[in-house]
GROMACS .gro file of C-alpha atoms in nm:
model
  253
    1UNK     CA    1  -2.826   0.029   7.450
    2UNK     CA    2  -2.579   0.202   7.217
    3UNK     CA    3  -2.267   0.041   7.072
    4UNK     CA    4  -2.049   0.253   7.300
    5UNK     CA    5  -2.244   0.144   7.607
    6UNK     CA    6  -2.241  -0.222   7.502
    7UNK     CA    7  -1.865  -0.215   7.449
    8UNK     CA    8  -1.755  -0.033   7.762
    9UNK     CA    9  -1.510  -0.230   7.982
   10UNK     CA   10  -1.767  -0.311   8.250
   11UNK     CA   11  -2.010  -0.459   7.996
   12UNK     CA   12  -1.733  -0.659   7.828
   13UNK     CA   13  -1.612  -0.795   8.162
   14UNK     CA   14  -1.968  -0.890   8.254
   15UNK     CA   15  -2.012  -1.066   7.920
   16UNK     CA   16  -1.685  -1.258   7.960
   17UNK     CA   17  -1.775  -1.363   8.315
   18UNK     CA   18  -2.117  -1.487   8.201
   19UNK     CA   19  -1.964  -1.687   7.914
   20UNK     CA   20  -1.704  -1.843   8.144
   21UNK     CA   21  -1.977  -1.934   8.393
   22UNK     CA   22  -2.157  -2.120   8.115
   23UNK     CA   23  -1.843  -2.321   8.044
   24UNK     CA   24  -1.737  -2.164   7.714
   25UNK     CA   25  -1.367  -2.192   7.629
   26UNK     CA   26  -1.147  -1.879   7.620
   27UNK     CA   27  -1.079  -1.933   7.250
   28UNK     CA   28  -1.452  -1.929   7.173
   29UNK     CA   29  -1.504  -1.617   7.385
   30UNK     CA   30  -1.215  -1.449   7.202
   31UNK     CA   31  -1.372  -1.540   6.869
   32UNK     CA   32  -1.688  -1.352   6.969
   33UNK     CA   33  -1.491  -1.056   7.104
   34UNK     CA   34  -1.287  -1.053   6.784
   35UNK     CA   35  -1.601  -1.034   6.572
   36UNK     CA   36  -1.727  -0.741   6.780
   37UNK     CA   37  -1.388  -0.571   6.758
   38UNK     CA   38  -1.362  -0.611   6.381
   39UNK     CA   39  -1.721  -0.497   6.328
   40UNK     CA   40  -1.687  -0.180   6.534
   41UNK     CA   41  -1.352  -0.090   6.376
   42UNK     CA   42  -1.501  -0.133   6.031
   43UNK     CA   43  -1.803   0.079   6.126
   44UNK     CA   44  -1.564   0.348   6.251
   45UNK     CA   45  -1.364   0.341   5.926
   46UNK     CA   46  -1.688   0.384   5.734
   47UNK     CA   47  -1.789   0.682   5.945
   48UNK     CA   48  -2.080   0.498   6.105
   49UNK     CA   49  -1.928   0.540   6.453
   50UNK     CA   50  -1.749   0.846   6.588
   51UNK     CA   51  -1.483   0.624   6.744
   52UNK     CA   52  -1.393   0.256   6.766
   53UNK     CA   53  -1.436   0.116   7.117
   54UNK     CA   54  -1.142  -0.068   7.270
   55UNK     CA   55  -1.228  -0.437   7.306
   56UNK     CA   56  -0.957  -0.637   7.479
   57UNK     CA   57  -0.930  -1.011   7.425
   58UNK     CA   58  -0.884  -1.241   7.722
   59UNK     CA   59  -0.584  -1.465   7.782
   60UNK     CA   60  -0.614  -1.797   7.606
   61UNK     CA   61  -0.380  -2.086   7.546
   62UNK     CA   62  -0.218  -2.035   7.209
   63UNK     CA   63  -0.275  -2.317   6.962
   64UNK     CA   64   0.034  -2.495   6.840
   65UNK     CA   65   0.078  -2.437   6.466
   66UNK     CA   66   0.019  -2.738   6.241
   67UNK     CA   67   0.353  -2.674   6.071
   68UNK     CA   68   0.654  -2.445   6.098
   69UNK     CA   69   0.703  -2.157   5.853
   70UNK     CA   70   0.966  -2.240   5.593
   71UNK     CA   71   1.248  -2.052   5.424
   72UNK     CA   72   1.215  -1.980   5.050
   73UNK     CA   73   1.505  -2.220   4.991
   74UNK     CA   74   1.318  -2.498   5.173
   75UNK     CA   75   1.003  -2.442   4.966
   76UNK     CA   76   1.217  -2.448   4.651
   77UNK     CA   77   1.366  -2.779   4.765
   78UNK     CA   78   1.019  -2.924   4.820
   79UNK     CA   79   0.908  -2.814   4.473
   80UNK     CA   80   1.215  -2.973   4.318
   81UNK     CA   81   1.125  -3.311   4.470
   82UNK     CA   82   0.744  -3.296   4.446
   83UNK     CA   83   0.537  -3.516   4.218
   84UNK     CA   84   0.282  -3.353   3.987
   85UNK     CA   85  -0.002  -3.329   4.240
   86UNK     CA   86   0.216  -3.228   4.533
   87UNK     CA   87   0.379  -2.962   4.316
   88UNK     CA   88   0.038  -2.819   4.226
   89UNK     CA   89  -0.072  -2.819   4.591
   90UNK     CA   90   0.240  -2.634   4.703
   91UNK     CA   91   0.206  -2.376   4.425
   92UNK     CA   92  -0.162  -2.314   4.502
   93UNK     CA   93  -0.094  -2.271   4.872
   94UNK     CA   94   0.209  -2.054   4.805
   95UNK     CA   95   0.023  -1.834   4.557
   96UNK     CA   96  -0.294  -1.791   4.762
   97UNK     CA   97  -0.216  -1.880   5.125
   98UNK     CA   98  -0.509  -2.123   5.119
   99UNK     CA   99  -0.551  -2.425   5.341
  100UNK     CA  100  -0.450  -2.770   5.206
  101UNK     CA  101  -0.815  -2.879   5.187
  102UNK     CA  102  -0.901  -2.577   4.972
  103UNK     CA  103  -0.620  -2.654   4.729
  104UNK     CA  104  -0.724  -3.018   4.702
  105UNK     CA  105  -1.089  -2.936   4.625
  106UNK     CA  106  -1.027  -2.653   4.379
  107UNK     CA  107  -1.171  -2.692   4.028
  108UNK     CA  108  -1.071  -2.508   3.711
  109UNK     CA  109  -1.409  -2.336   3.706
  110UNK     CA  110  -1.287  -2.139   4.010
  111UNK     CA  111  -0.992  -1.994   3.819
  112UNK     CA  112  -1.081  -1.680   3.623
  113UNK     CA  113  -0.785  -1.589   3.403
  114UNK     CA  114  -0.964  -1.284   3.261
  115UNK     CA  115  -1.018  -1.115   3.597
  116UNK     CA  116  -0.709  -1.266   3.756
  117UNK     CA  117  -0.911  -1.404   4.048
  118UNK     CA  118  -0.948  -1.744   4.213
  119UNK     CA  119  -1.263  -1.831   4.406
  120UNK     CA  120  -1.143  -2.079   4.668
  121UNK     CA  121  -1.501  -2.196   4.727
  122UNK     CA  122  -1.590  -2.454   4.458
  123UNK     CA  123  -1.943  -2.451   4.310
  124UNK     CA  124  -2.187  -2.642   4.530
  125UNK     CA  125  -1.981  -2.599   4.848
  126UNK     CA  126  -2.105  -2.382   5.133
  127UNK     CA  127  -1.896  -2.154   5.349
  128UNK     CA  128  -1.797  -2.279   5.694
  129UNK     CA  129  -1.603  -2.126   5.982
  130UNK     CA  130  -1.294  -2.188   5.768
  131UNK     CA  131  -1.393  -1.922   5.519
  132UNK     CA  132  -1.274  -1.964   5.160
  133UNK     CA  133  -1.223  -1.623   5.002
  134UNK     CA  134  -1.185  -1.493   4.650
  135UNK     CA  135  -0.821  -1.394   4.604
  136UNK     CA  136  -0.613  -1.226   4.338
  137UNK     CA  137  -0.367  -1.439   4.140
  138UNK     CA  138  -0.004  -1.328   4.157
  139UNK     CA  139   0.153  -1.322   3.808
  140UNK     CA  140   0.371  -1.626   3.883
  141UNK     CA  141   0.072  -1.836   3.987
  142UNK     CA  142  -0.135  -1.720   3.691
  143UNK     CA  143   0.140  -1.820   3.447
  144UNK     CA  144   0.183  -2.156   3.621
  145UNK     CA  145  -0.188  -2.235   3.605
  146UNK     CA  146  -0.227  -2.108   3.248
  147UNK     CA  147   0.031  -2.359   3.127
  148UNK     CA  148  -0.160  -2.641   3.299
  149UNK     CA  149  -0.519  -2.526   3.246
  150UNK     CA  150  -0.775  -2.801   3.208
  151UNK     CA  151  -1.111  -2.920   3.338
  152UNK     CA  152  -1.237  -3.061   3.664
  153UNK     CA  153  -1.015  -3.078   3.970
  154UNK     CA  154  -0.674  -2.916   3.965
  155UNK     CA  155  -0.541  -3.192   4.191
  156UNK     CA  156  -0.675  -3.540   4.128
  157UNK     CA  157  -0.608  -3.909   4.097
  158UNK     CA  158  -0.836  -4.104   3.862
  159UNK     CA  159  -1.050  -3.787   3.838
  160UNK     CA  160  -1.113  -3.794   4.214
  161UNK     CA  161  -0.986  -3.560   4.485
  162UNK     CA  162  -0.689  -3.678   4.687
  163UNK     CA  163  -0.769  -3.704   5.057
  164UNK     CA  164  -0.452  -3.854   5.200
  165UNK     CA  165  -0.114  -3.691   5.153
  166UNK     CA  166   0.100  -3.849   5.421
  167UNK     CA  167   0.316  -4.072   5.200
  168UNK     CA  168   0.359  -3.826   4.913
  169UNK     CA  169   0.442  -3.541   5.149
  170UNK     CA  170   0.683  -3.750   5.357
  171UNK     CA  171   0.870  -3.863   5.045
  172UNK     CA  172   0.886  -3.506   4.919
  173UNK     CA  173   1.010  -3.375   5.253
  174UNK     CA  174   1.274  -3.647   5.291
  175UNK     CA  175   1.403  -3.610   4.934
  176UNK     CA  176   1.416  -3.232   4.978
  177UNK     CA  177   1.642  -3.293   5.280
  178UNK     CA  178   1.439  -3.070   5.513
  179UNK     CA  179   1.594  -3.083   5.859
  180UNK     CA  180   1.418  -3.319   6.099
  181UNK     CA  181   1.403  -3.039   6.355
  182UNK     CA  182   1.163  -2.850   6.123
  183UNK     CA  183   0.796  -2.944   6.155
  184UNK     CA  184   0.744  -2.941   5.778
  185UNK     CA  185   0.378  -3.005   5.699
  186UNK     CA  186   0.146  -2.895   5.415
  187UNK     CA  187   0.021  -2.621   5.650
  188UNK     CA  188   0.378  -2.489   5.664
  189UNK     CA  189   0.324  -2.323   5.326
  190UNK     CA  190   0.019  -2.132   5.453
  191UNK     CA  191   0.204  -2.025   5.768
  192UNK     CA  192   0.497  -1.909   5.556
  193UNK     CA  193   0.266  -1.693   5.346
  194UNK     CA  194   0.098  -1.550   5.657
  195UNK     CA  195   0.431  -1.456   5.815
  196UNK     CA  196   0.556  -1.305   5.488
  197UNK     CA  197   0.242  -1.091   5.451
  198UNK     CA  198   0.290  -0.945   5.796
  199UNK     CA  199   0.663  -0.891   5.745
  200UNK     CA  200   0.586  -0.713   5.417
  201UNK     CA  201   0.363  -0.460   5.592
  202UNK     CA  202   0.036  -0.576   5.438
  203UNK     CA  203  -0.255  -0.420   5.628
  204UNK     CA  204  -0.417  -0.649   5.883
  205UNK     CA  205  -0.760  -0.650   5.718
  206UNK     CA  206  -0.609  -0.761   5.386
  207UNK     CA  207  -0.410  -1.036   5.556
  208UNK     CA  208  -0.731  -1.164   5.717
  209UNK     CA  209  -0.920  -1.141   5.388
  210UNK     CA  210  -0.641  -1.320   5.196
  211UNK     CA  211  -0.621  -1.605   5.446
  212UNK     CA  212  -0.995  -1.645   5.497
  213UNK     CA  213  -0.989  -1.520   5.856
  214UNK     CA  214  -1.268  -1.274   5.780
  215UNK     CA  215  -1.569  -1.292   5.550
  216UNK     CA  216  -1.687  -1.022   5.313
  217UNK     CA  217  -1.999  -0.840   5.424
  218UNK     CA  218  -2.295  -0.803   5.192
  219UNK     CA  219  -2.186  -0.451   5.102
  220UNK     CA  220  -1.840  -0.583   5.006
  221UNK     CA  221  -1.962  -0.864   4.781
  222UNK     CA  222  -1.826  -0.690   4.472
  223UNK     CA  223  -1.496  -0.592   4.633
  224UNK     CA  224  -1.292  -0.860   4.449
  225UNK     CA  225  -1.361  -0.678   4.122
  226UNK     CA  226  -1.210  -0.351   4.246
  227UNK     CA  227  -0.870  -0.280   4.086
  228UNK     CA  228  -0.697  -0.249   4.423
  229UNK     CA  229  -0.857  -0.558   4.581
  230UNK     CA  230  -0.589  -0.732   4.790
  231UNK     CA  231  -0.327  -0.555   4.577
  232UNK     CA  232  -0.073  -0.531   4.858
  233UNK     CA  233  -0.120  -0.896   4.958
  234UNK     CA  234  -0.091  -1.009   4.595
  235UNK     CA  235   0.229  -0.808   4.544
  236UNK     CA  236   0.383  -0.948   4.863
  237UNK     CA  237   0.299  -1.306   4.764
  238UNK     CA  238   0.444  -1.250   4.417
  239UNK     CA  239   0.769  -1.133   4.577
  240UNK     CA  240   0.775  -1.449   4.789
  241UNK     CA  241   0.714  -1.669   4.483
  242UNK     CA  242   0.994  -1.496   4.294
  243UNK     CA  243   1.230  -1.550   4.587
  244UNK     CA  244   1.139  -1.920   4.593
  245UNK     CA  245   1.203  -1.937   4.219
  246UNK     CA  246   1.543  -1.771   4.258
  247UNK     CA  247   1.638  -2.020   4.529
  248UNK     CA  248   1.538  -2.304   4.299
  249UNK     CA  249   1.749  -2.167   4.015
  250UNK     CA  250   2.050  -2.121   4.242
  251UNK     CA  251   2.018  -2.477   4.372
  252UNK     CA  252   1.994  -2.615   4.018
  253UNK     CA  253   2.294  -2.418   3.890
   0.00000   0.00000   0.00000
């Protein structure tokens, strides 16, 4: 069976019906359809297919975000009230769009100042469904990390990773006077970056690659070393970081 035959509407509908009959959740089915959709679109872009088949996702209950996106002024307020470790976590998430767990487990060995890249997967860790990509450092993040460069974990207490953030984050949020109506969580920084990337016109594939929503294929393993790797995403994030910095300066004036 060819790719075109496998992806025609009747085949897709049959596949979805079979998966539902086996009790699989709509979100899981959509994950599989999304993989097929991304793969065929990529094959089309590479000239391996004459056209990209249309693969429609099914209706699924949207997951509630773990935190609301924030305004640059709100992030600046958080940074102004953050302790050393919370400040580092916010800056890492703001500069890369990574998940809180990735920021908390990052080691200096992952930061390559020469190439301007950060490998969000620490040595010895294996990739999971929550893919940890290699991303380009915006100039503001690079300068921030260069001033604080060291060894071991970037975020630590007694040379150990910090697992619980509830108290530190709550104190930071309260002191920053973030409105109670705003669901301000560590994940809010990641969601802010994601929204900013889309609003800045960054291409969808680069947004997915930046946020770890898609993994590099074997043929793309050297992509991070290309001069234009995630260039649009990096530029957009740098603009966001500069806006946060401006808000902080205005508040301090």
